[in-house]
Tab-separated table of C-alpha atoms in Angstrom:
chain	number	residue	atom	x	y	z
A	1	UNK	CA	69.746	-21.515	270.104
A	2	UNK	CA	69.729	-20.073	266.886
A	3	UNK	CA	71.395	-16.477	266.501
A	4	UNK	CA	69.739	-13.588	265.395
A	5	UNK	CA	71.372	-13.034	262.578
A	6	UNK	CA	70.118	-15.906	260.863
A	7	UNK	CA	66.649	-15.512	261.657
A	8	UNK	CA	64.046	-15.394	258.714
A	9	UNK	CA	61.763	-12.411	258.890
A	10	UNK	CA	58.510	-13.231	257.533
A	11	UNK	CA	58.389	-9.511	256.230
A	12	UNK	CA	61.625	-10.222	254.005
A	13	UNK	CA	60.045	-13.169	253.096
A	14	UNK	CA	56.744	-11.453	251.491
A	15	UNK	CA	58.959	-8.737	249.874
A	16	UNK	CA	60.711	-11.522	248.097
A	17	UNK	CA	57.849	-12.975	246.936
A	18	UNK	CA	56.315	-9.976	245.586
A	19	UNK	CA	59.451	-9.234	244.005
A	20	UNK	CA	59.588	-12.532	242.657
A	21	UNK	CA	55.792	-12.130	241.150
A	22	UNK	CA	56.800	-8.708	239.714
A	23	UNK	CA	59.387	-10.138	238.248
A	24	UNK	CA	57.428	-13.103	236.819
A	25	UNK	CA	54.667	-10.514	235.621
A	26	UNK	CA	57.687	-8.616	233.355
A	27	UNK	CA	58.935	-11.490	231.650
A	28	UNK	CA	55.663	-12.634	230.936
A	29	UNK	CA	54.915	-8.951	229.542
A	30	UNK	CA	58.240	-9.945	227.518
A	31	UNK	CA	57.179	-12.789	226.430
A	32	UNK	CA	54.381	-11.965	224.910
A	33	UNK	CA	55.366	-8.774	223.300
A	34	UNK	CA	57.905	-11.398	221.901
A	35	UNK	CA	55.276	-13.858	220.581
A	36	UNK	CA	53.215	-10.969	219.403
A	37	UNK	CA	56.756	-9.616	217.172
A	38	UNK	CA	56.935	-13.306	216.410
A	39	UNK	CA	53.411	-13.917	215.066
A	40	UNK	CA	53.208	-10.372	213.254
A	41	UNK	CA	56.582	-11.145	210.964
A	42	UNK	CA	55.670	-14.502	210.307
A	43	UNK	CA	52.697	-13.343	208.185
A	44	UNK	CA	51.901	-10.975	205.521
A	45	UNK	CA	50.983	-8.242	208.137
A	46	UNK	CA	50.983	-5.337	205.719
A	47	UNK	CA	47.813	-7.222	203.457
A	48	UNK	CA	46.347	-8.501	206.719
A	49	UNK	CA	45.931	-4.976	207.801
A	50	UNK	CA	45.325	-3.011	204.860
A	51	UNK	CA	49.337	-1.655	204.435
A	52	UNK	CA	48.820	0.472	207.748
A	53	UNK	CA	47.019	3.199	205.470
A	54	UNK	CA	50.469	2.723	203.128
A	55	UNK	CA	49.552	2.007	199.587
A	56	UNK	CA	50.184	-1.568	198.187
A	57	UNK	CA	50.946	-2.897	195.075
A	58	UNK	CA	54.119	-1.041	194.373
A	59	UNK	CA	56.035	-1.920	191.055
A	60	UNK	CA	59.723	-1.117	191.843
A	61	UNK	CA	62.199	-2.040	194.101
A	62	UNK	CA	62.007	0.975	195.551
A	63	UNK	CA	58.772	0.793	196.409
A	64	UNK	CA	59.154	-2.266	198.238
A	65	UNK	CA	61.545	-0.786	200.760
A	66	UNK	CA	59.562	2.356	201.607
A	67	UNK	CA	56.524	-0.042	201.583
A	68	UNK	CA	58.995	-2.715	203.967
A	69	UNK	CA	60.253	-0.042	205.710
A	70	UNK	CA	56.312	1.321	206.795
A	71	UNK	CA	55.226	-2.328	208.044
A	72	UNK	CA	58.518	-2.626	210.031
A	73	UNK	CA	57.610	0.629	211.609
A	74	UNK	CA	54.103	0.320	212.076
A	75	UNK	CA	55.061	-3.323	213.568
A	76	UNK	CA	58.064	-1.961	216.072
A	77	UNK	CA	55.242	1.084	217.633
A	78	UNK	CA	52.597	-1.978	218.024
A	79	UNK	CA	55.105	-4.184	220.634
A	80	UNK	CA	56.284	-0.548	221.621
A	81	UNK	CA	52.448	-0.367	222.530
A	82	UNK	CA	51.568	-3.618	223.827
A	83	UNK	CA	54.345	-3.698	225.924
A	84	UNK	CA	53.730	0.185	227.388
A	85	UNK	CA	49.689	-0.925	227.740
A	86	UNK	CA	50.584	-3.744	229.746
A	87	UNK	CA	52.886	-2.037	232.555
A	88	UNK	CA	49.804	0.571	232.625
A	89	UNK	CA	47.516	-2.372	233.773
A	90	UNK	CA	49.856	-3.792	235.558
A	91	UNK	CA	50.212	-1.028	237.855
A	92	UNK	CA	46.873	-0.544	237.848
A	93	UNK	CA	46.314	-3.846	239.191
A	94	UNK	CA	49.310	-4.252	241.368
A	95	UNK	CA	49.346	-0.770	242.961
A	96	UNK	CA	45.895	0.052	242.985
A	97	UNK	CA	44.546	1.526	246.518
A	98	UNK	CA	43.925	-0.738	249.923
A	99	UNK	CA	42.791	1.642	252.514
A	100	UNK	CA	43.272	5.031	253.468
A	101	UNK	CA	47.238	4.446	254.145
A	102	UNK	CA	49.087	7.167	251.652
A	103	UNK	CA	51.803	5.510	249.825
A	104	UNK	CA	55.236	6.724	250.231
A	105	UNK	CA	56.028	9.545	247.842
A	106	UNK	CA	59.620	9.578	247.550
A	107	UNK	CA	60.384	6.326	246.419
A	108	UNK	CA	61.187	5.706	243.528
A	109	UNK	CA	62.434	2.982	240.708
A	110	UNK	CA	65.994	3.308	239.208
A	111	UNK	CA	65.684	0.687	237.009
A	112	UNK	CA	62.230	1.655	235.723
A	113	UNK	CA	63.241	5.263	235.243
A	114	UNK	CA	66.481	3.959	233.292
A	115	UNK	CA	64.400	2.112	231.181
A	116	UNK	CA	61.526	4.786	230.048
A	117	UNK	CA	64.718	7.028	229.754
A	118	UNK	CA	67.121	4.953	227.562
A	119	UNK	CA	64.589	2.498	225.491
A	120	UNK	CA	62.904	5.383	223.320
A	121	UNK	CA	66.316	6.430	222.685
A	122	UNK	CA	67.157	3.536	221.315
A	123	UNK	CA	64.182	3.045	219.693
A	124	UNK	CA	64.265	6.956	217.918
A	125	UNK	CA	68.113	5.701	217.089
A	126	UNK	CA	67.385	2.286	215.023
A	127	UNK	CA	64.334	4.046	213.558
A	128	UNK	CA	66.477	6.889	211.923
A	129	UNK	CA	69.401	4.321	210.860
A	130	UNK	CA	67.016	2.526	208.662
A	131	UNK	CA	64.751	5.281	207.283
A	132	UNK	CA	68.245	7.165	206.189
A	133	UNK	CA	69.063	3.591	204.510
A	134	UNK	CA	66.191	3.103	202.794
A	135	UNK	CA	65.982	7.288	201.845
A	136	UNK	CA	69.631	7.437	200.577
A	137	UNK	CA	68.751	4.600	198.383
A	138	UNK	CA	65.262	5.539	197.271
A	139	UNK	CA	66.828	9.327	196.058
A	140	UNK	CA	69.732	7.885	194.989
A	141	UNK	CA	70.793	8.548	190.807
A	142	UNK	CA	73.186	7.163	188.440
A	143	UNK	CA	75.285	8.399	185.908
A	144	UNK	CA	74.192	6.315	182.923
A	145	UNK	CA	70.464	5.060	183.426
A	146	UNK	CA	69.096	2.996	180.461
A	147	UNK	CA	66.014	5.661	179.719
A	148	UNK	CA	66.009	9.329	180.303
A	149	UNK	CA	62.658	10.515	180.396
A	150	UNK	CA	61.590	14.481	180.210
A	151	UNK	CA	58.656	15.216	182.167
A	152	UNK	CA	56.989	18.894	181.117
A	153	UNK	CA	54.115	20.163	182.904
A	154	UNK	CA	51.800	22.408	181.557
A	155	UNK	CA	48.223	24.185	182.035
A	156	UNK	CA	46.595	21.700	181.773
A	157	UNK	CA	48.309	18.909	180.185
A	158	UNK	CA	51.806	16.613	179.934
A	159	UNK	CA	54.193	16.145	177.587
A	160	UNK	CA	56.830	13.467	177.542
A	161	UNK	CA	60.322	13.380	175.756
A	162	UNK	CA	62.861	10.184	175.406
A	163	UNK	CA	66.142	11.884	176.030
A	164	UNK	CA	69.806	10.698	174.591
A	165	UNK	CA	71.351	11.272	177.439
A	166	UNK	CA	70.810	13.823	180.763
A	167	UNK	CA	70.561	17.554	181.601
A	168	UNK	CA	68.906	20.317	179.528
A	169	UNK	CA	71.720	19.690	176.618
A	170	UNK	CA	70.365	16.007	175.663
A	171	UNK	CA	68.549	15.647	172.562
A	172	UNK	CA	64.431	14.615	172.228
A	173	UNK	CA	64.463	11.722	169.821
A	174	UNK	CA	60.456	11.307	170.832
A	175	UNK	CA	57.864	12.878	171.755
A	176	UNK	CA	54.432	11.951	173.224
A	177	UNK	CA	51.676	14.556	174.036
A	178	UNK	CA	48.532	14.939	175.515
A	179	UNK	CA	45.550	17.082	174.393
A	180	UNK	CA	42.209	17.597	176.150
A	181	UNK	CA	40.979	14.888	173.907
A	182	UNK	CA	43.763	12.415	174.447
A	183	UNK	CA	45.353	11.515	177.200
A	184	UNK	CA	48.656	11.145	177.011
A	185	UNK	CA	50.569	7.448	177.293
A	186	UNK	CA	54.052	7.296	178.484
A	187	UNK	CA	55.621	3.830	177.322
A	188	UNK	CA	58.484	2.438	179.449
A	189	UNK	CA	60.018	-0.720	179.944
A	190	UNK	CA	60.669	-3.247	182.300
A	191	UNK	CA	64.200	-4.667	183.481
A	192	UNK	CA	65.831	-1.105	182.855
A	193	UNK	CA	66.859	1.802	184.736
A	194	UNK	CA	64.443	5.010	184.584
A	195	UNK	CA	65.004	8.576	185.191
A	196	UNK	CA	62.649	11.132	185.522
A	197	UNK	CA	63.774	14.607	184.621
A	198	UNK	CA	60.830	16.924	185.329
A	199	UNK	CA	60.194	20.561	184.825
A	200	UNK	CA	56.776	22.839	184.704
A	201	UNK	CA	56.343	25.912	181.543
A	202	UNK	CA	54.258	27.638	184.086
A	203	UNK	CA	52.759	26.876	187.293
A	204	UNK	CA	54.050	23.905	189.833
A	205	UNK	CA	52.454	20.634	188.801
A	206	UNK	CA	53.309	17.494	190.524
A	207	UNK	CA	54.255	13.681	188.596
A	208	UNK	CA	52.305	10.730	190.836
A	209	UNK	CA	51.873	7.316	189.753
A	210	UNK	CA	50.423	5.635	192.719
A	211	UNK	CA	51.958	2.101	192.053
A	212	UNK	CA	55.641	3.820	192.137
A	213	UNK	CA	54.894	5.220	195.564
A	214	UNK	CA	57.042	7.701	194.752
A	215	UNK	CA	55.841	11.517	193.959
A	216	UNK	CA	58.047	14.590	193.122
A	217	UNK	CA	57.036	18.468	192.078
A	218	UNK	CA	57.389	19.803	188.656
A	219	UNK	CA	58.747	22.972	189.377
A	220	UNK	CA	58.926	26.304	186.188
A	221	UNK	CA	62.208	27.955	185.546
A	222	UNK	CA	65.266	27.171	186.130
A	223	UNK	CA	64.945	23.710	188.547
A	224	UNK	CA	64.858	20.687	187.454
A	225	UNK	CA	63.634	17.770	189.212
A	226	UNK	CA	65.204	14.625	189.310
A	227	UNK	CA	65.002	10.869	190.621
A	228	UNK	CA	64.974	7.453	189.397
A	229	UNK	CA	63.522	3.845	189.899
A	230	UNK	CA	65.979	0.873	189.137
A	231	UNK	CA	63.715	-0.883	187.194
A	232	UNK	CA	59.448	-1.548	186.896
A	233	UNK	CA	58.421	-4.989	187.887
A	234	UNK	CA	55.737	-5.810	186.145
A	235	UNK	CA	54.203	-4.813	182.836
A	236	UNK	CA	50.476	-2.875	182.471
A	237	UNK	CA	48.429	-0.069	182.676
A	238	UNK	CA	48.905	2.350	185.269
A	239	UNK	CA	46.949	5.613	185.729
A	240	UNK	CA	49.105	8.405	186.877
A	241	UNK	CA	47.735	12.237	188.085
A	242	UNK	CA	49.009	15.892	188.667
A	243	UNK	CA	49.232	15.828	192.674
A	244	UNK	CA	49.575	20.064	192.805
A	245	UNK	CA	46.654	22.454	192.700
A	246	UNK	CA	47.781	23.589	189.631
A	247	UNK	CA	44.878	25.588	188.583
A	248	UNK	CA	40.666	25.724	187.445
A	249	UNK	CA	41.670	22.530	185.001
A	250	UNK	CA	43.763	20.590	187.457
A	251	UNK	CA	41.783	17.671	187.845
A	252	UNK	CA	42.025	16.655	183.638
A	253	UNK	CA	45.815	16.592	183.900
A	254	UNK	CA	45.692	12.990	183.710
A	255	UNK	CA	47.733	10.113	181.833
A	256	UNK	CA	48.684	6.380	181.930
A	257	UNK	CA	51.833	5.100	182.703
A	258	UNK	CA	52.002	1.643	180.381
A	259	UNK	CA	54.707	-0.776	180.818
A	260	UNK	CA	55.603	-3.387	178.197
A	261	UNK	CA	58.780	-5.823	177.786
A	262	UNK	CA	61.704	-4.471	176.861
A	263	UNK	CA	61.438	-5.474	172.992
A	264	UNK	CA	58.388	-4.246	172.481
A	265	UNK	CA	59.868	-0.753	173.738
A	266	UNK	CA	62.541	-0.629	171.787
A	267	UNK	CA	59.945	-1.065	168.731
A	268	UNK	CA	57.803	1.229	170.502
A	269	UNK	CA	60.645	4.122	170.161
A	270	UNK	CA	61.444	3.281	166.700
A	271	UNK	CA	57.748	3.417	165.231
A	272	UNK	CA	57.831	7.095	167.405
A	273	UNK	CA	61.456	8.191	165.597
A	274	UNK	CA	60.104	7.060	162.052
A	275	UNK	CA	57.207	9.403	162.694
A	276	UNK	CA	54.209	7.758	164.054
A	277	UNK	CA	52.042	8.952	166.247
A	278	UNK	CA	51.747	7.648	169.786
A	279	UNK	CA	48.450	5.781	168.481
A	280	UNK	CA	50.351	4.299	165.771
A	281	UNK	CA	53.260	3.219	167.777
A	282	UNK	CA	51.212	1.423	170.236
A	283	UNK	CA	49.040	-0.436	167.869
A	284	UNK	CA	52.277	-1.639	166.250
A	285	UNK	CA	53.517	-3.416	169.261
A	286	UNK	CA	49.991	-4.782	169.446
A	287	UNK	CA	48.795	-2.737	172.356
A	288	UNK	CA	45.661	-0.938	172.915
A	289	UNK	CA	46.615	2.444	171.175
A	290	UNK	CA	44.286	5.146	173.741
A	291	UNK	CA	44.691	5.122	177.822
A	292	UNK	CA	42.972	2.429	179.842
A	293	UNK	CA	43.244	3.438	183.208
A	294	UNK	CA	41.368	7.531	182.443
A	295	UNK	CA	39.596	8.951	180.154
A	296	UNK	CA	39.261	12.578	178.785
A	297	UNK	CA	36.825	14.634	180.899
A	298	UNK	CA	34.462	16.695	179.176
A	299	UNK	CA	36.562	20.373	179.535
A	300	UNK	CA	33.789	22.514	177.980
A	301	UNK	CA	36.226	24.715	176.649
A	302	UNK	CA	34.520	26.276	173.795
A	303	UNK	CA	31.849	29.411	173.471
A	304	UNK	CA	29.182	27.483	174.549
A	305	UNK	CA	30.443	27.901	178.047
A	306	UNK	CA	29.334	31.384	177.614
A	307	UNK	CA	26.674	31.230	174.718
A	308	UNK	CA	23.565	28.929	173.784
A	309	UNK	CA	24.363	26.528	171.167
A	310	UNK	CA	22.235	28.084	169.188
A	311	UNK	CA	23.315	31.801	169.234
A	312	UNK	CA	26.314	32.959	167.560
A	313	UNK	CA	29.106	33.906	169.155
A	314	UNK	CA	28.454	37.441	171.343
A	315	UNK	CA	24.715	37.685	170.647
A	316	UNK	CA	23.829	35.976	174.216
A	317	UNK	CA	20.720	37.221	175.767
């Protein structure tokens, strides 16, 4: 006789193997979020799928780690996503309706609720750690970079100093400037620390080269706008902008950002202190001497914008 105690209930029985299939179903929901993390970091995800919408082809370090820093996100809310998609199915699936029979309303799942509760938590938590990294880093300046560089905003235009040192009380020892029919080139070097000192003489412009991934506003008065990049990467021509409704002509505030080797810099800023002109100065070091990446736009600036070619000035018709 066997006692009742040890008797096997066949409804115990199913409720362990349905727990035992739920359980089954999680890991493998685990798993593959797992493999998915997996297959995602083993490749170049952020060429595969286009940089997530972030720009590629950064040329400083810094622009690697906000470009790293992107993928890792945009990789993290993916197996976030696969992994909330497939308890949504799941439950679809596993508690979908078999009869009329209402399902008990007041039960409920500790464990689940601990984990919807706790995991974005975490999540939000290890997000912040690393974009406050990678942010105290990217903003971060030194006391003795190897260039100083002035940028100077102005309707409609830029103008570029090499500085001696930092702060409004260094000295220009060159200058490069851009006219409407000239676009200005800033020359800077590989290998070597760069800081950009900017300030506007009017209206708030904004310094963007899209291969630094890295964009500040030129602001008038009495601020003056700061940050650096540890080094550039690689040399060539890169086309930079005015990102700031500045004004009627703020689409021609153009000019190239070109990056040679360190010697040919250093020659680059001696032709420039000897008194050659930007032209000059790049033709010496055997580059092209006018922009590459822009060209002038057509301003139509002059009285024909209000007279015939023909007519003198102020006898229109």
């Amino acid at each position: 006789m066997v006692a009742r105690s040890s008797e096997v209930r066949p409804s115990a029985v199913r409720h362990s193997a349905r727990r035992g299939r739920g359980a089954g179903r999680l890991a493998g929901l685990g798993l593959g979020g797992a493999a998915l993390l997996v297959l995602l970091t083993g490749c170049d995800v952020g060429k595969a799928f286009g940089g997530f919408g972030w720009p590629q082809g950064g040329i400083t370090p810094e622009s690697h780690r906000m470009y790293d820093l992107w993928i890792a996100s945009c990789i993290a809310a993916l197996a976030v996503g696969v992994f909330v998609w497939g308890l949504i199915f799941w439950c679809v699936v596993r508690y979908r309706k078999r009869g009329n029979e209402l399902p008990v309303q007041t039960r409920y799942n500790l464990p689940m609720e601990f984990l919807y509760t706790i995991a974005p938590i975490l999540i939000v938590s290890v997000l912040f750690y690393y974009t406050a990294i990678v942010q105290t880093d990217v903003v971060r300046t030194t006391k003795n970079p190897d260039v100083t560089v002035e940028v100077v905003g102005f309707k409609w235009n830029w103008q570029f100093n090499y500085r001696d040192g930092q702060g409004r009380e260094a000295n220009t020892e060159a200058s490069v400037l851009g006219t409407s029919e000239v676009i200005p080139v800033l020359v800077l070097p590989t290998g070597r620390s760069i800081r950009f000192e900017e300030q506007s003489r009017d209206v708030i412009h904004s310094f963007w080269v899209p291969e630094l991934l890295f964009k500040r506003d030129v602001f008038p008065g009495s601020v003056r706008n700061v940050f650096e990049v540890s080094s550039l990467d690689q040399e060539g021509a890169y086309v930079g902008r005015c990102a700031e409704l500045c004004g009627s002509y703020h689409a021609f505030m153009n000019f190239e950002l070109r990056v040679v080797s360190p010697e040919k810099f250093d020659q680059f800023l001696a032709a420039k202190k000897s008194g050659k002109s930007t032209q000059e100065a790049l033709e010496s070091i055997g580059e092209e001497p006018y922009a590459q990446t822009t060209k002038p736009f057509d301003t139509r600036r002059n009285t024909a914008n209000f007279n015939p070619d023909a007519a003198t000035a102020g006898a229109g018709k």
